[in-house]
Amino acid sequence: IVFVGLVVVGLASVLDGSGSSTFSPAQRLFGIAMVIGAQLCSAFQMVFEEKLLTGGPKTPAKKVVGMEGFWGCLIMAVVLTLMSTVVPGSDAGHYESAPEGLYMLAHSPALLALVPSYMCSVAVYSLTGIVVGKRMGTVVRCLVDSSRIVVVWAMNLFLYYYVSEDLGAPWAPHAWLTVLGFALLICGTLLYNEVLRAPGCLRRSAGGEACGQEEHSSA
């Protein structure tokens, strides 16, 4: 159910963006491949985190978050250095200009407020996700994580209609598909966590499960 909900939400995004997209089919396929690769890396990270938290010897959740942040900062420092010195681009002759970025950060009160806020939010998000994965399992964490897009979409609508049209996103022609997909996503998450009772056709009988276990043990 969750998978179908995510597919429906993705279909709505494709239908609403197909007319205004300027990317070629090859670029779209490359983007999809990059997203799939990122999801595989994220899945490996979540499973490995659960192994660290529940396996032996067990690692505290705060230590896992701290080490991830440390290595993330170290790796990004190396990558940013290469982008600013070796990789060519349109930003002062390089792909990314670190001095210009630091100058903008030092002379922009908005950035000075947003950057620490973003860092704190990411830290809280990572710690919360790890704690959920430790206590309830990686599957539950992935389901809850997928539900974040509901909040993001609702916030986009709120910002566009109640704050400024320069922020957020309007109600699209296929937004009803998005609502349907989110409903399936939330319903599947609640069914998996046993908040909602699954229909009889979706439940496996206790007798059948016991027979299956006996056959497996006898085999």
Short mmCIF file of C-alpha atoms in Angstrom, two decimals:
data_model
loop_
_atom_site.label_atom_id
_atom_site.label_comp_id
_atom_site.label_asym_id
_atom_site.label_seq_id
_atom_site.Cartn_x
_atom_site.Cartn_y
_atom_site.Cartn_z
CA ILE A 1 0.00 0.00 0.00
CA VAL A 2 2.84 2.37 0.87
CA PHE A 3 4.60 1.57 -2.41
CA VAL A 4 1.45 2.23 -4.42
CA GLY A 5 0.97 5.51 -2.58
CA LEU A 6 4.50 6.65 -3.40
CA VAL A 7 4.02 5.67 -7.06
CA VAL A 8 0.80 7.70 -7.25
CA VAL A 9 2.50 10.74 -5.71
CA GLY A 10 5.39 10.42 -8.16
CA LEU A 11 2.95 10.04 -11.08
CA ALA A 12 1.19 13.26 -10.07
CA SER A 13 4.52 15.10 -10.02
CA VAL A 14 5.44 13.77 -13.47
CA LEU A 15 2.05 14.70 -14.98
CA ASP A 16 2.11 18.21 -13.52
CA GLY A 17 5.69 18.84 -14.60
CA SER A 18 5.68 17.18 -18.02
CA GLY A 19 4.49 20.28 -19.91
CA SER A 20 7.03 22.71 -18.45
CA SER A 21 10.06 20.45 -18.31
CA THR A 22 13.03 21.43 -20.49
CA PHE A 23 15.07 18.31 -19.81
CA SER A 24 15.67 15.61 -22.40
CA PRO A 25 14.61 11.98 -21.84
CA ALA A 26 18.25 11.01 -21.28
CA GLN A 27 18.60 13.66 -18.58
CA ARG A 28 15.41 12.46 -16.91
CA LEU A 29 16.65 8.87 -16.91
CA PHE A 30 19.94 10.01 -15.46
CA GLY A 31 18.09 11.90 -12.73
CA ILE A 32 15.96 8.85 -11.93
CA ALA A 33 19.09 6.68 -11.78
CA MET A 34 20.73 9.15 -9.40
CA VAL A 35 17.65 9.13 -7.16
CA ILE A 36 17.59 5.32 -7.10
CA GLY A 37 21.29 5.24 -6.25
CA ALA A 38 20.74 7.75 -3.45
CA GLN A 39 17.90 5.63 -2.06
CA LEU A 40 20.11 2.53 -2.11
CA CYS A 41 22.80 4.40 -0.17
CA SER A 42 20.19 5.67 2.29
CA ALA A 43 18.81 2.15 2.77
CA PHE A 44 22.30 0.79 3.43
CA GLN A 45 22.90 3.59 5.94
CA MET A 46 19.70 2.88 7.84
CA VAL A 47 20.32 -0.88 7.99
CA PHE A 48 23.93 -0.36 9.09
CA GLU A 49 22.80 2.11 11.78
CA GLU A 50 20.36 -0.46 13.13
CA LYS A 51 23.17 -3.01 13.17
CA LEU A 52 25.34 -0.63 15.21
CA LEU A 53 22.52 0.17 17.63
CA THR A 54 21.16 -3.33 18.22
CA GLY A 55 24.10 -5.62 17.42
CA GLY A 56 27.03 -6.43 19.62
CA PRO A 57 28.70 -4.40 20.92
CA LYS A 58 25.91 -1.82 20.95
CA THR A 59 26.71 1.81 20.10
CA PRO A 60 24.83 4.75 21.69
CA ALA A 61 22.57 6.70 19.33
CA LYS A 62 24.24 10.03 20.14
CA LYS A 63 27.64 8.60 19.30
CA VAL A 64 26.39 7.32 15.94
CA VAL A 65 24.96 10.76 15.07
CA GLY A 66 28.13 12.49 16.24
CA MET A 67 30.43 10.26 14.20
CA GLU A 68 28.24 10.64 11.11
CA GLY A 69 28.39 14.41 11.51
CA PHE A 70 32.15 14.36 12.01
CA TRP A 71 32.88 12.25 8.96
CA GLY A 72 30.30 14.16 6.92
CA CYS A 73 32.01 17.48 7.70
CA LEU A 74 35.43 15.99 6.93
CA ILE A 75 34.36 14.53 3.59
CA MET A 76 32.51 17.68 2.55
CA ALA A 77 35.54 19.82 3.44
CA VAL A 78 37.62 17.75 1.02
CA VAL A 79 34.91 17.83 -1.68
CA LEU A 80 34.39 21.58 -1.31
CA THR A 81 38.13 22.18 -1.53
CA LEU A 82 38.27 20.24 -4.80
CA MET A 83 35.25 22.12 -6.17
CA SER A 84 36.87 25.44 -5.32
CA THR A 85 40.31 24.66 -6.75
CA VAL A 86 40.24 21.83 -9.30
CA VAL A 87 36.78 21.33 -10.81
CA PRO A 88 36.03 23.98 -13.49
CA GLY A 89 32.76 25.84 -13.54
CA SER A 90 30.97 29.17 -13.91
CA ASP A 91 31.49 30.37 -10.31
CA ALA A 92 34.68 32.48 -10.49
CA GLY A 93 36.19 29.88 -12.82
CA HIS A 94 35.39 26.93 -10.56
CA TYR A 95 32.39 24.74 -9.83
CA GLU A 96 31.93 26.32 -6.40
CA SER A 97 33.62 29.33 -4.81
CA ALA A 98 34.14 28.73 -1.10
CA PRO A 99 35.47 32.27 -0.39
CA GLU A 100 32.42 33.82 -2.04
CA GLY A 101 30.15 31.54 -0.05
CA LEU A 102 31.82 32.52 3.22
CA TYR A 103 31.57 36.20 2.26
CA MET A 104 27.84 35.85 1.59
CA LEU A 105 27.38 34.05 4.90
CA ALA A 106 29.24 36.74 6.84
CA HIS A 107 27.29 39.62 5.26
CA SER A 108 23.79 38.15 5.29
CA PRO A 109 21.80 38.13 8.57
CA ALA A 110 19.27 35.77 7.01
CA LEU A 111 21.96 33.21 6.17
CA LEU A 112 23.51 33.60 9.62
CA ALA A 113 20.15 32.62 11.10
CA LEU A 114 19.19 29.94 8.58
CA VAL A 115 22.46 27.98 8.44
CA PRO A 116 22.66 27.19 12.21
CA SER A 117 18.91 26.48 12.22
CA TYR A 118 19.35 24.05 9.35
CA MET A 119 22.26 22.33 11.09
CA CYS A 120 20.23 21.94 14.29
CA SER A 121 17.21 20.61 12.41
CA VAL A 122 19.34 18.04 10.59
CA ALA A 123 20.93 16.94 13.86
CA VAL A 124 17.52 16.53 15.54
CA TYR A 125 16.16 14.72 12.47
CA SER A 126 19.09 12.30 12.39
CA LEU A 127 18.93 11.59 16.12
CA THR A 128 15.16 11.08 16.01
CA GLY A 129 15.42 8.74 13.03
CA ILE A 130 18.12 6.67 14.70
CA VAL A 131 16.13 6.37 17.93
CA VAL A 132 13.03 5.28 15.98
CA GLY A 133 15.10 2.73 14.07
CA LYS A 134 16.60 1.41 17.28
CA ARG A 135 13.32 0.96 19.13
CA MET A 136 10.91 0.10 16.31
CA GLY A 137 13.07 -1.15 13.45
CA THR A 138 14.37 0.19 10.15
CA VAL A 139 11.14 -0.61 8.27
CA VAL A 140 9.09 1.60 10.58
CA ARG A 141 11.69 4.34 10.26
CA CYS A 142 11.50 4.21 6.46
CA LEU A 143 7.70 4.35 6.52
CA VAL A 144 7.67 7.35 8.85
CA ASP A 145 10.41 9.00 6.82
CA SER A 146 8.35 8.59 3.64
CA SER A 147 5.45 10.36 5.35
CA ARG A 148 7.53 13.54 5.63
CA ILE A 149 6.53 14.52 2.10
CA VAL A 150 2.94 14.99 3.32
CA VAL A 151 4.09 17.75 5.68
CA VAL A 152 6.32 19.31 3.00
CA TRP A 153 3.50 19.39 0.45
CA ALA A 154 1.02 20.86 2.94
CA MET A 155 3.55 23.51 3.97
CA ASN A 156 4.11 24.45 0.32
CA LEU A 157 0.39 25.03 -0.13
CA PHE A 158 0.19 27.05 3.08
CA LEU A 159 3.11 29.29 2.13
CA TYR A 160 1.77 29.93 -1.37
CA TYR A 161 -1.82 30.78 -0.43
CA TYR A 162 -1.38 32.37 3.01
CA VAL A 163 2.12 33.90 3.04
CA SER A 164 3.39 34.80 -0.43
CA GLU A 165 3.04 33.46 -3.96
CA ASP A 166 6.80 33.72 -4.26
CA LEU A 167 7.04 30.90 -1.71
CA GLY A 168 5.66 27.39 -1.79
CA ALA A 169 3.70 25.84 -4.66
CA PRO A 170 0.08 26.19 -5.86
CA TRP A 171 -2.59 23.50 -6.21
CA ALA A 172 -1.67 21.67 -9.42
CA PRO A 173 -4.12 20.10 -11.93
CA HIS A 174 -3.21 16.58 -10.76
CA ALA A 175 -2.99 17.44 -7.07
CA TRP A 176 -5.94 15.14 -6.42
CA LEU A 177 -3.62 12.26 -7.30
CA THR A 178 -1.18 13.60 -4.72
CA VAL A 179 -3.93 13.58 -2.10
CA LEU A 180 -4.86 10.01 -3.04
CA GLY A 181 -1.23 8.91 -2.86
CA PHE A 182 -0.73 10.54 0.53
CA ALA A 183 -3.91 8.87 1.83
CA LEU A 184 -2.59 5.46 0.73
CA LEU A 185 0.82 6.25 2.23
CA ILE A 186 -0.62 7.20 5.61
CA CYS A 187 -3.04 4.27 5.58
CA GLY A 188 -0.26 1.79 4.82
CA THR A 189 1.94 3.21 7.56
CA LEU A 190 -0.87 2.98 10.12
CA LEU A 191 -1.69 -0.59 9.05
CA TYR A 192 1.94 -1.70 9.35
CA ASN A 193 2.22 -0.17 12.82
CA GLU A 194 -1.09 -1.85 13.77
CA VAL A 195 -2.73 1.47 14.57
CA LEU A 196 -5.49 0.47 12.15
CA ARG A 197 -6.86 -3.05 12.03
CA ALA A 198 -6.20 -4.70 8.69
CA PRO A 199 -9.15 -6.25 6.81
CA GLY A 200 -9.56 -9.99 7.07
CA CYS A 201 -8.43 -10.54 3.48
CA LEU A 202 -5.07 -8.95 4.29
CA ARG A 203 -4.47 -10.81 7.55
CA ARG A 204 -2.83 -14.20 7.74
CA SER A 205 -4.61 -16.63 10.01
CA ALA A 206 -2.82 -17.81 13.13
CA GLY A 207 -3.46 -21.43 12.19
CA GLY A 208 -1.95 -21.01 8.75
CA GLU A 209 1.06 -19.27 10.22
CA ALA A 210 1.53 -22.04 12.77
CA CYS A 211 1.24 -24.73 10.08
CA GLY A 212 3.78 -22.89 7.99
CA GLN A 213 6.20 -22.75 10.92
CA GLU A 214 5.73 -26.47 11.62
CA GLU A 215 6.37 -27.36 7.98
CA HIS A 216 9.47 -25.20 7.96
CA SER A 217 10.80 -26.79 11.16
CA SER A 218 10.07 -30.32 9.95
CA ALA A 219 11.83 -29.59 6.68
#
